[in-house]
Amino acid sequence: MILKIYNTPSRRVEEFTPIEPGGVRMYGCGPTVYTYAHIGNLRAYVCQDILRRALGFFGYRVTYVMNVTDVGHLTGDDDSGDDKMIVSAREKKKTVWEIAEHYTDAFFADVDKLNIARPDTVCKATDHIPEMIALVKRLEDQGFTYVAGGNVYFDISKFPRYGDFAGLKLDDLKAGARIEKDPNKRNPLDFVLWFTSSKFGEQAMMWDSPWGRGYPGWHLECSAMSMKYLGEQFDIHAGGIDHVPVHHTNEIAQSEAATGKKWVNYWFHNEFLVMADGKMSKSSGTFTTLSRLEAAGYDPLDYRYFLLGAHYRTQLQFSETALAGAQAGRRGLVDRISGIVRRAEHSQTAEAGDEAGAYLTAFTEHIANDLNTSRCLADLWALVKDEDVPPREALGCIERMDSILGLGLLEQARAADAADSDGTLSSDVEQLIRERNDARRRRDFARADSIRDELLGRGIQLEDGPEGTRWKKLS
Ligand code: AMP
Ligand code: ZN
């Protein structure tokens, strides 16, 4: 089976073929670290993680590189607004470097809690200023730049396919109402490669360059670092959908202008997580960070489960009700799987069949079809509900499925099973005991007996006495 993914520039789901057989080189735009990542940002990294795991599932060796934008003002294209790093440093009475380190650590703590596998390389913008300067130099040598008002600009008129990637109608944009704040630009869509003159008088992070002391434009870091670690041509570049018209468009322009080659083959973009009242921003609402979800009693993996319920290319509305639903769903799944773990422990029969095969095939088809995770969850549920699948075989299949879903299911089911061994019952066992009692009241002894046998298979013996039904765990 071949993995198919949607490719933004062609606007089609395409079969994935890497540049080098067997290996995939992938870059994801990482976090800006002047404050905590919000749960919308984290959706981007969960989606990239699913893609990366799916590539591994299909047998590819993946090299995944992610940047950290630790240059404070680089959250937009122009020289307006506040330097977010300085504002944050002032508020917290720390240096900008301490701020960046603190929020980088916080980001990767969230990444770990969400079972997002760490990138192979994490590269900080501030560690790659020489590479960025070299890229600007290369563009300058080939005539793609101009200097105005002390800044170096990329001249989009020298790169005719500038608007192709995002389907931008350049003439409309030029003629449109967009008011250009920067009078140095020849075209409103030209963008800064290097600033020496900024409204940020007290800029904390500055470096020497051939154009004077200053700092890089926002887009430069991703081109310079991805090419350093992955080569001038690589397979996949990922990021949120908001990056299509500006950030990724500019990354492509400066990378392909510099090398004269096609830069990236597949562009992977996740849709946004939104709040009921609209867009999510770093300052809105109560449930904006993972820590806040945890403080409200949710496991970070409840949030991951919630995300898996939607396709990565559909906008997803966050609500606490939906998150509570995901929590119940994930817990139910773990309960069922811990039942299977117990049945496997007590199963005497050697299993040689392939009862789970059909479930794994369906799951594989669904993930291969542009990462349809909600269908994959449904396949997993169908498997865990099918009591005809021998337990050890089911566990093997669950492990394969969870290598993509990343919910830590077997680990948690085994932990729940161990907790049960010291005198408590999991909720699905309790539910079965209740069902059996109901069956006995209805005088449906066949059903009651079959439940008793099932529980026995899981190592729980029931005894009916005058005070009701008692249970005992068999060791
Ligand atoms: P930032 O730290 O703002 O640069 O964003 C990090 C990543 O999160 C980028 O890939 C953004 O495109 C993505 N992103 C930002 N907001 C959202 C959102 N509400 N939902 C999903 N992805 C988002
Ligand atoms: Zn980027």
Coordinates of C-alpha atoms and ligand atoms in Angstrom, one line a residue:
M1 CA 0.0 0.0 0.0
I2 CA 1.3 3.5 -0.8
L3 CA 1.0 6.5 1.5
K4 CA -0.9 9.3 0.0
I5 CA -0.8 12.9 1.3
Y6 CA -2.3 16.2 0.3
N7 CA 0.2 18.5 -1.3
T8 CA -0.6 22.2 -0.9
P9 CA 0.8 23.5 -4.2
S10 CA -1.0 20.9 -6.4
R11 CA -4.1 21.0 -4.1
R12 CA -4.4 17.2 -4.6
V13 CA -3.8 14.1 -2.6
E14 CA -0.7 12.6 -4.1
E15 CA 1.2 9.3 -3.7
F16 CA 4.2 9.9 -1.6
T17 CA 7.6 9.2 -3.2
P18 CA 10.8 10.3 -1.5
I19 CA 13.8 11.7 -3.2
E20 CA 16.0 8.9 -1.9
P21 CA 14.3 5.5 -1.7
G22 CA 13.7 4.5 1.9
G23 CA 14.6 7.8 3.6
V24 CA 12.5 10.9 4.1
R25 CA 13.8 14.3 5.0
M26 CA 11.2 16.5 6.7
Y27 CA 11.2 20.0 8.2
G28 CA 8.6 21.6 10.4
C29 CA 8.3 25.2 11.3
G30 CA 8.8 25.3 15.1
P31 CA 7.6 27.5 17.9
T32 CA 8.2 31.1 18.6
V33 CA 9.3 31.1 22.2
Y34 CA 8.3 34.4 23.8
T35 CA 5.4 32.8 25.6
Y36 CA 3.8 29.3 26.1
A37 CA 2.5 27.4 23.1
H38 CA -1.3 27.4 23.0
I39 CA -3.2 24.2 22.2
G40 CA -3.7 25.4 18.6
N41 CA 0.1 25.5 18.1
L42 CA 0.3 22.1 19.6
R43 CA -2.2 20.8 17.1
A44 CA 0.4 21.6 14.4
Y45 CA 3.0 19.4 16.1
V46 CA 0.6 16.5 16.8
C47 CA -0.3 16.5 13.1
Q48 CA 3.4 16.5 12.1
D49 CA 4.0 13.7 14.6
I50 CA 1.3 11.6 13.0
L51 CA 2.8 12.2 9.6
R52 CA 6.2 11.3 10.8
R53 CA 5.0 8.1 12.6
A54 CA 2.9 7.1 9.5
L55 CA 6.1 7.4 7.4
G56 CA 7.9 5.2 9.9
F57 CA 4.9 2.7 9.7
F58 CA 5.3 2.6 5.9
G59 CA 9.0 1.7 6.4
Y60 CA 10.7 5.0 5.8
R61 CA 13.6 6.2 7.9
V62 CA 12.6 9.8 8.7
T63 CA 14.9 12.7 9.5
Y64 CA 12.9 15.4 11.1
V65 CA 14.2 18.9 11.7
M66 CA 12.5 21.6 13.6
N67 CA 13.6 25.2 14.3
V68 CA 13.0 27.3 17.3
T69 CA 12.3 31.0 16.6
D70 CA 14.1 32.6 19.5
V71 CA 14.5 36.0 17.9
G72 CA 11.7 37.9 19.6
H73 CA 10.2 40.2 17.0
L74 CA 10.2 37.6 14.3
T75 CA 6.5 36.8 14.5
G76 CA 5.4 38.8 11.5
D77 CA 6.8 40.2 8.4
D78 CA 7.0 43.9 9.0
D79 CA 8.6 46.1 11.5
S80 CA 5.5 46.9 13.4
G81 CA 4.0 45.8 16.7
D82 CA 6.1 45.1 19.7
D83 CA 9.2 43.0 20.1
K84 CA 7.5 40.2 21.9
M85 CA 10.6 38.9 23.5
I86 CA 11.5 42.3 25.0
V87 CA 8.0 42.8 26.3
S88 CA 8.0 39.4 27.9
A89 CA 11.5 39.9 29.3
R90 CA 10.5 43.2 30.8
E91 CA 7.4 41.7 32.4
K92 CA 9.2 38.7 33.8
K93 CA 12.3 40.7 34.7
K94 CA 14.6 38.3 32.8
T95 CA 16.9 38.7 29.8
V96 CA 15.6 37.8 26.3
W97 CA 17.9 34.8 26.3
E98 CA 16.4 33.5 29.6
I99 CA 12.9 34.1 28.2
A100 CA 13.7 32.1 25.1
E101 CA 15.2 29.2 27.1
H102 CA 12.4 29.1 29.5
Y103 CA 9.7 28.9 26.8
T104 CA 11.7 26.5 24.7
D105 CA 11.9 24.1 27.7
A106 CA 8.2 24.6 28.3
F107 CA 7.4 23.8 24.7
F108 CA 9.4 20.5 24.7
A109 CA 7.8 19.5 28.0
D110 CA 4.4 19.8 26.2
V111 CA 5.8 17.9 23.3
D112 CA 6.8 15.1 25.6
K113 CA 3.5 15.0 27.4
L114 CA 1.6 14.7 24.1
N115 CA 3.8 11.8 23.1
I116 CA 5.2 13.8 20.1
A117 CA 8.5 12.1 19.2
R118 CA 11.3 14.6 19.5
P119 CA 12.7 15.9 16.3
D120 CA 16.1 14.5 15.2
T121 CA 17.5 18.0 15.1
V122 CA 16.2 21.1 16.9
C123 CA 17.9 24.2 15.7
K124 CA 17.7 27.7 17.2
A125 CA 17.6 30.7 14.9
T126 CA 20.2 32.5 17.1
D127 CA 22.7 29.7 16.5
H128 CA 22.5 30.1 12.7
I129 CA 23.0 33.8 12.0
P130 CA 26.1 33.1 9.8
E131 CA 24.1 30.6 7.6
M132 CA 21.4 33.3 7.2
I133 CA 23.9 36.0 6.3
A134 CA 25.4 33.6 3.7
L135 CA 22.0 33.0 2.2
V136 CA 21.3 36.8 1.9
K137 CA 24.7 37.2 0.3
R138 CA 23.9 34.4 -2.2
L139 CA 20.7 36.2 -3.1
E140 CA 22.4 39.5 -3.4
D141 CA 25.1 38.1 -5.7
Q142 CA 22.4 36.9 -8.0
G143 CA 20.5 40.2 -8.1
F144 CA 17.4 39.2 -6.1
T145 CA 17.8 41.9 -3.4
Y146 CA 17.9 45.7 -3.0
V147 CA 18.9 47.8 0.0
A148 CA 16.6 50.6 1.1
G149 CA 16.5 52.6 4.3
G150 CA 19.3 50.4 5.7
N151 CA 17.4 47.1 5.2
V152 CA 18.0 44.4 2.7
Y153 CA 14.8 43.4 0.8
F154 CA 13.9 40.4 -1.4
D155 CA 12.6 41.8 -4.7
I156 CA 9.7 39.6 -5.7
S157 CA 9.6 41.0 -9.2
K158 CA 12.8 39.0 -9.9
F159 CA 11.1 35.8 -9.0
P160 CA 8.1 35.6 -11.4
R161 CA 6.5 32.4 -9.8
Y162 CA 6.3 34.1 -6.4
G163 CA 2.5 33.8 -6.2
D164 CA 2.1 30.3 -7.6
F165 CA 2.4 28.3 -4.4
A166 CA -0.4 30.0 -2.6
G167 CA -2.4 31.0 -5.7
L168 CA -1.9 34.7 -5.0
K169 CA -3.2 37.1 -7.6
L170 CA -0.3 39.6 -7.4
D171 CA -1.9 42.3 -9.5
D172 CA -5.0 42.3 -7.3
L173 CA -2.9 42.4 -4.2
K174 CA -0.9 45.3 -5.5
A175 CA -3.9 47.3 -6.6
G176 CA -5.9 46.3 -3.5
A177 CA -6.4 48.2 -0.3
R178 CA -3.4 46.9 1.4
I179 CA -1.7 49.9 3.0
E180 CA 2.0 49.4 3.0
K181 CA 3.6 50.6 6.3
D182 CA 7.2 50.3 5.0
P183 CA 7.9 53.1 2.4
N184 CA 11.2 51.4 1.5
K185 CA 9.5 48.6 -0.4
R186 CA 9.3 48.7 -4.1
N187 CA 6.4 46.2 -4.0
P188 CA 4.2 45.7 -1.0
L189 CA 5.0 42.0 -1.0
D190 CA 8.7 42.4 -1.0
F191 CA 10.1 41.2 2.4
V192 CA 13.0 42.0 4.6
L193 CA 16.0 39.7 4.6
W194 CA 18.1 41.7 6.9
F195 CA 17.2 44.7 9.2
T196 CA 19.8 47.3 10.2
S197 CA 17.3 50.0 10.8
S198 CA 14.4 49.2 13.0
K199 CA 11.8 50.9 15.0
F200 CA 13.0 48.7 17.9
G201 CA 15.6 51.1 19.3
E202 CA 16.6 48.9 22.1
Q203 CA 16.8 45.7 20.1
A204 CA 18.5 43.1 22.4
M205 CA 19.6 40.7 19.7
M206 CA 21.9 42.1 17.0
W207 CA 24.7 40.7 14.9
D208 CA 27.3 42.2 12.6
S209 CA 26.7 41.7 8.9
P210 CA 27.9 43.0 5.5
W211 CA 25.0 45.4 5.6
G212 CA 25.6 46.6 9.1
R213 CA 24.7 45.5 12.6
G214 CA 21.2 44.2 12.7
Y215 CA 19.1 41.1 12.7
P216 CA 17.5 38.7 10.1
G217 CA 14.0 38.9 8.6
W218 CA 11.5 36.4 9.8
H219 CA 11.5 33.9 7.0
L220 CA 15.2 33.5 6.5
E221 CA 15.9 31.1 9.4
C222 CA 13.7 28.3 8.0
S223 CA 15.4 28.4 4.6
A224 CA 18.9 28.6 6.0
M225 CA 18.5 25.9 8.7
S226 CA 16.4 23.4 6.7
M227 CA 19.0 23.5 3.8
K228 CA 21.8 23.2 6.3
Y229 CA 20.4 20.0 7.9
L230 CA 18.4 18.5 5.1
G231 CA 20.2 19.7 1.9
E232 CA 19.1 22.0 -0.8
Q233 CA 16.3 19.7 -1.9
F234 CA 14.2 17.7 0.6
D235 CA 10.9 15.8 0.8
I236 CA 8.4 17.4 3.2
H237 CA 8.0 20.9 4.7
A238 CA 5.2 21.2 7.3
G239 CA 3.4 24.0 9.2
G240 CA 0.1 25.5 10.0
I241 CA -2.2 26.6 7.2
D242 CA -1.7 30.3 8.1
H243 CA 1.8 30.0 6.8
V244 CA 0.8 29.4 3.2
P245 CA 0.4 32.9 1.8
V246 CA 3.3 34.7 3.5
H247 CA 5.9 32.7 5.4
H248 CA 6.1 29.6 3.2
T249 CA 5.6 31.7 0.0
N250 CA 8.6 33.8 1.1
E251 CA 10.6 30.8 2.2
I252 CA 10.2 29.2 -1.3
A253 CA 11.1 32.5 -3.1
Q254 CA 14.3 33.0 -1.2
S255 CA 15.3 29.3 -1.2
E256 CA 14.6 28.6 -4.9
A257 CA 16.0 31.9 -6.0
A258 CA 19.3 31.1 -4.2
T259 CA 19.7 27.6 -5.5
G260 CA 17.9 27.8 -8.8
K261 CA 16.3 24.4 -8.0
K262 CA 13.0 23.2 -6.7
W263 CA 13.3 23.2 -3.0
V264 CA 10.6 20.9 -1.4
N265 CA 8.4 18.2 -3.0
Y266 CA 5.5 18.0 -0.5
W267 CA 4.0 20.7 1.6
F268 CA 2.0 19.6 4.6
H269 CA -0.4 22.1 6.3
N270 CA -2.7 21.5 9.2
E271 CA -5.9 23.4 9.6
F272 CA -6.5 25.5 12.7
L273 CA -7.9 24.7 16.1
V274 CA -10.5 27.4 16.8
M275 CA -12.4 28.4 19.9
A276 CA -16.2 28.7 19.8
D277 CA -15.9 32.5 19.5
G278 CA -13.4 32.4 16.7
K279 CA -9.7 32.2 16.2
M280 CA -7.4 31.0 18.9
S281 CA -4.7 33.4 20.0
K282 CA -1.9 33.2 22.5
S283 CA -3.8 35.5 24.9
S284 CA -7.4 34.3 24.6
G285 CA -9.6 32.1 26.8
T286 CA -9.1 29.9 29.7
F287 CA -8.1 26.6 28.1
T288 CA -5.3 27.8 25.9
T289 CA -2.4 25.9 27.3
L290 CA -1.8 22.3 27.9
S291 CA -1.0 23.0 31.6
R292 CA -4.4 24.6 32.0
L293 CA -6.0 21.5 30.6
E294 CA -4.0 19.4 33.1
A295 CA -5.0 21.7 35.9
A296 CA -8.6 21.1 35.0
G297 CA -8.1 17.3 35.4
Y298 CA -7.3 16.3 31.8
D299 CA -4.5 14.0 30.7
P300 CA -2.5 15.6 27.9
L301 CA -3.3 12.4 25.9
D302 CA -7.0 13.3 26.2
Y303 CA -6.2 16.3 24.1
R304 CA -4.2 14.1 21.6
Y305 CA -7.2 11.8 21.4
F306 CA -9.4 14.7 20.8
L307 CA -7.2 15.9 17.9
L308 CA -7.1 12.4 16.3
G309 CA -10.9 12.5 16.1
A310 CA -10.7 15.1 13.3
H311 CA -8.9 15.1 10.0
Y312 CA -5.8 17.4 10.0
R313 CA -7.2 19.4 7.1
T314 CA -10.4 20.3 8.8
Q315 CA -10.8 23.2 11.1
L316 CA -11.5 21.9 14.6
Q317 CA -13.5 23.7 17.2
F318 CA -12.3 23.3 20.8
S319 CA -14.7 23.0 23.6
E320 CA -14.5 21.5 27.1
T321 CA -17.5 19.3 26.3
A322 CA -15.7 17.8 23.3
L323 CA -12.5 17.4 25.4
A324 CA -14.5 15.6 28.1
G325 CA -15.9 13.3 25.4
A326 CA -12.4 12.6 24.3
Q327 CA -11.4 11.8 27.8
A328 CA -14.2 9.3 28.2
G329 CA -13.3 7.8 24.9
R330 CA -9.6 7.4 25.7
R331 CA -10.3 6.0 29.1
G332 CA -12.8 3.6 27.7
L333 CA -10.3 2.4 25.2
V334 CA -7.6 1.9 27.8
D335 CA -10.1 -0.1 30.0
R336 CA -11.0 -2.3 27.1
I337 CA -7.4 -2.9 26.3
S338 CA -6.5 -3.7 29.9
G339 CA -9.3 -6.3 29.7
I340 CA -7.5 -7.8 26.7
V341 CA -4.2 -7.7 28.5
R342 CA -5.7 -9.8 31.3
R343 CA -7.3 -12.2 28.9
A344 CA -4.0 -12.6 27.2
E345 CA -2.3 -13.3 30.6
H346 CA -4.8 -16.1 31.2
S347 CA -5.1 -17.4 27.8
Q348 CA -3.9 -21.0 27.5
T349 CA -4.2 -21.4 23.8
A350 CA -1.3 -20.7 21.4
E351 CA -2.5 -18.3 18.8
A352 CA -1.5 -18.7 15.2
G353 CA -4.5 -17.2 13.3
D354 CA -4.9 -13.8 11.7
E355 CA -8.3 -12.7 13.1
A356 CA -7.0 -9.1 13.6
G357 CA -5.6 -8.9 10.0
A358 CA -8.7 -7.3 8.5
Y359 CA -8.7 -4.6 11.2
L360 CA -5.0 -3.8 10.5
T361 CA -5.7 -3.7 6.8
A362 CA -8.5 -1.2 7.2
F363 CA -6.5 0.9 9.5
T364 CA -3.6 0.9 7.1
E365 CA -5.8 1.9 4.2
H366 CA -7.2 4.8 6.3
I367 CA -3.9 6.1 7.4
A368 CA -2.6 5.8 3.8
N369 CA -5.5 7.9 2.6
D370 CA -4.1 11.2 3.7
L371 CA -3.9 10.3 7.4
N372 CA -7.5 9.7 8.1
T373 CA -7.0 9.4 11.9
S374 CA -10.7 9.5 12.8
R375 CA -11.3 6.4 10.7
C376 CA -8.2 4.8 12.2
L377 CA -9.7 5.3 15.7
A378 CA -12.9 3.7 14.6
D379 CA -10.9 0.7 13.3
L380 CA -9.1 0.4 16.6
W381 CA -12.4 0.5 18.5
A382 CA -13.9 -2.2 16.2
L383 CA -10.9 -4.4 17.0
V384 CA -11.0 -4.0 20.8
K385 CA -14.8 -4.7 20.8
D386 CA -14.4 -7.9 18.8
E387 CA -14.1 -10.7 21.3
D388 CA -13.5 -13.3 18.6
V389 CA -10.0 -11.9 18.1
P390 CA -7.6 -13.9 20.3
P391 CA -6.2 -11.5 22.9
R392 CA -2.5 -11.8 22.1
E393 CA -3.2 -11.3 18.5
A394 CA -5.3 -8.2 19.3
L395 CA -2.5 -6.8 21.4
G396 CA 0.0 -7.2 18.6
C397 CA -2.4 -5.3 16.3
I398 CA -3.1 -2.6 18.9
E399 CA 0.6 -2.0 19.2
R400 CA 1.0 -1.5 15.5
M401 CA -1.9 0.9 15.4
D402 CA -0.7 2.8 18.3
S403 CA 2.8 3.2 16.8
I404 CA 1.0 5.9 14.7
L405 CA -1.7 7.1 17.0
G406 CA 0.8 7.6 19.8
L407 CA -1.6 7.2 22.7
G408 CA 0.6 5.0 24.8
L409 CA -2.3 2.5 25.0
L410 CA -0.5 -0.7 25.9
E411 CA 1.6 1.0 28.5
Q412 CA -1.4 2.5 30.1
A413 CA -3.5 -0.6 29.9
R414 CA -0.8 -2.6 31.6
A415 CA -0.5 0.0 34.3
A416 CA -4.2 -0.2 34.8
D417 CA -4.1 -3.9 34.9
A418 CA -1.3 -3.8 37.6
A419 CA -3.4 -1.3 39.6
D420 CA -6.3 -3.7 39.4
S421 CA -4.2 -6.5 40.9
D422 CA -4.2 -4.7 44.2
G423 CA -7.9 -4.9 44.9
T424 CA -9.7 -2.7 42.5
L425 CA -11.6 -3.5 39.3
S426 CA -11.5 -1.6 36.1
S427 CA -14.7 0.0 35.0
D428 CA -15.3 -2.4 32.1
V429 CA -15.1 -5.4 34.5
E430 CA -17.5 -3.6 36.9
Q431 CA -19.8 -3.0 34.0
L432 CA -19.7 -6.7 33.0
I433 CA -20.5 -7.7 36.6
R434 CA -23.5 -5.4 36.6
E435 CA -24.6 -6.8 33.2
R436 CA -24.4 -10.3 34.6
N437 CA -26.5 -9.4 37.6
D438 CA -29.1 -7.9 35.3
A439 CA -29.0 -11.0 33.2
R440 CA -29.6 -13.2 36.3
R441 CA -32.5 -11.0 37.3
R442 CA -34.0 -11.5 33.8
R443 CA -33.3 -15.2 34.2
D444 CA -31.1 -15.0 31.1
F445 CA -28.7 -17.7 32.5
A446 CA -27.0 -18.3 29.2
R447 CA -25.8 -14.6 29.1
A448 CA -24.9 -14.7 32.8
D449 CA -22.8 -17.8 32.3
S450 CA -21.1 -16.4 29.2
I451 CA -20.1 -13.2 31.2
R452 CA -18.9 -15.4 34.1
D453 CA -16.7 -17.4 31.7
E454 CA -15.4 -14.2 30.1
L455 CA -14.4 -12.8 33.5
L456 CA -12.8 -16.1 34.4
G457 CA -10.8 -15.8 31.2
R458 CA -9.6 -12.4 32.5
G459 CA -8.6 -14.0 35.9
I460 CA -11.7 -12.9 37.8
Q461 CA -13.7 -15.5 39.6
L462 CA -17.3 -14.8 40.6
E463 CA -19.1 -16.4 43.5
D464 CA -22.8 -16.0 44.0
G465 CA -23.9 -16.1 47.6
P466 CA -26.7 -15.0 49.8
E467 CA -25.2 -11.5 50.1
G468 CA -24.9 -11.1 46.4
T469 CA -22.0 -11.7 44.0
R470 CA -18.4 -11.6 45.2
W471 CA -15.4 -11.5 43.0
K472 CA -11.8 -12.8 43.5
K473 CA -8.7 -12.3 41.4
L474 CA -6.9 -15.4 40.5
S475 CA -3.2 -15.1 40.7
Ligands
AMP1 P1 4.0 30.0 16.2 O1 4.6 29.6 17.5 O2 3.0 31.1 16.4 O3 5.0 30.3 15.2 O4 3.1 28.8 15.7 C1 3.6 27.5 15.7 C2 2.8 26.6 14.7 O5 1.4 26.5 15.1 C3 2.8 27.1 13.3 O6 3.0 26.0 12.4 C4 1.4 27.7 13.1 O7 1.0 27.7 11.8 C5 0.6 26.8 14.0 N1 -0.6 27.4 14.5 C6 -0.8 28.6 15.0 N2 -2.1 28.8 15.5 C7 -2.7 27.6 15.3 C8 -4.0 27.1 15.5 N3 -4.9 27.9 16.2 N4 -4.3 25.9 15.2 C9 -3.4 25.1 14.6 N5 -2.2 25.5 14.3 C10 -1.8 26.7 14.6
ZN2 ZN 9.2 28.4 8.9

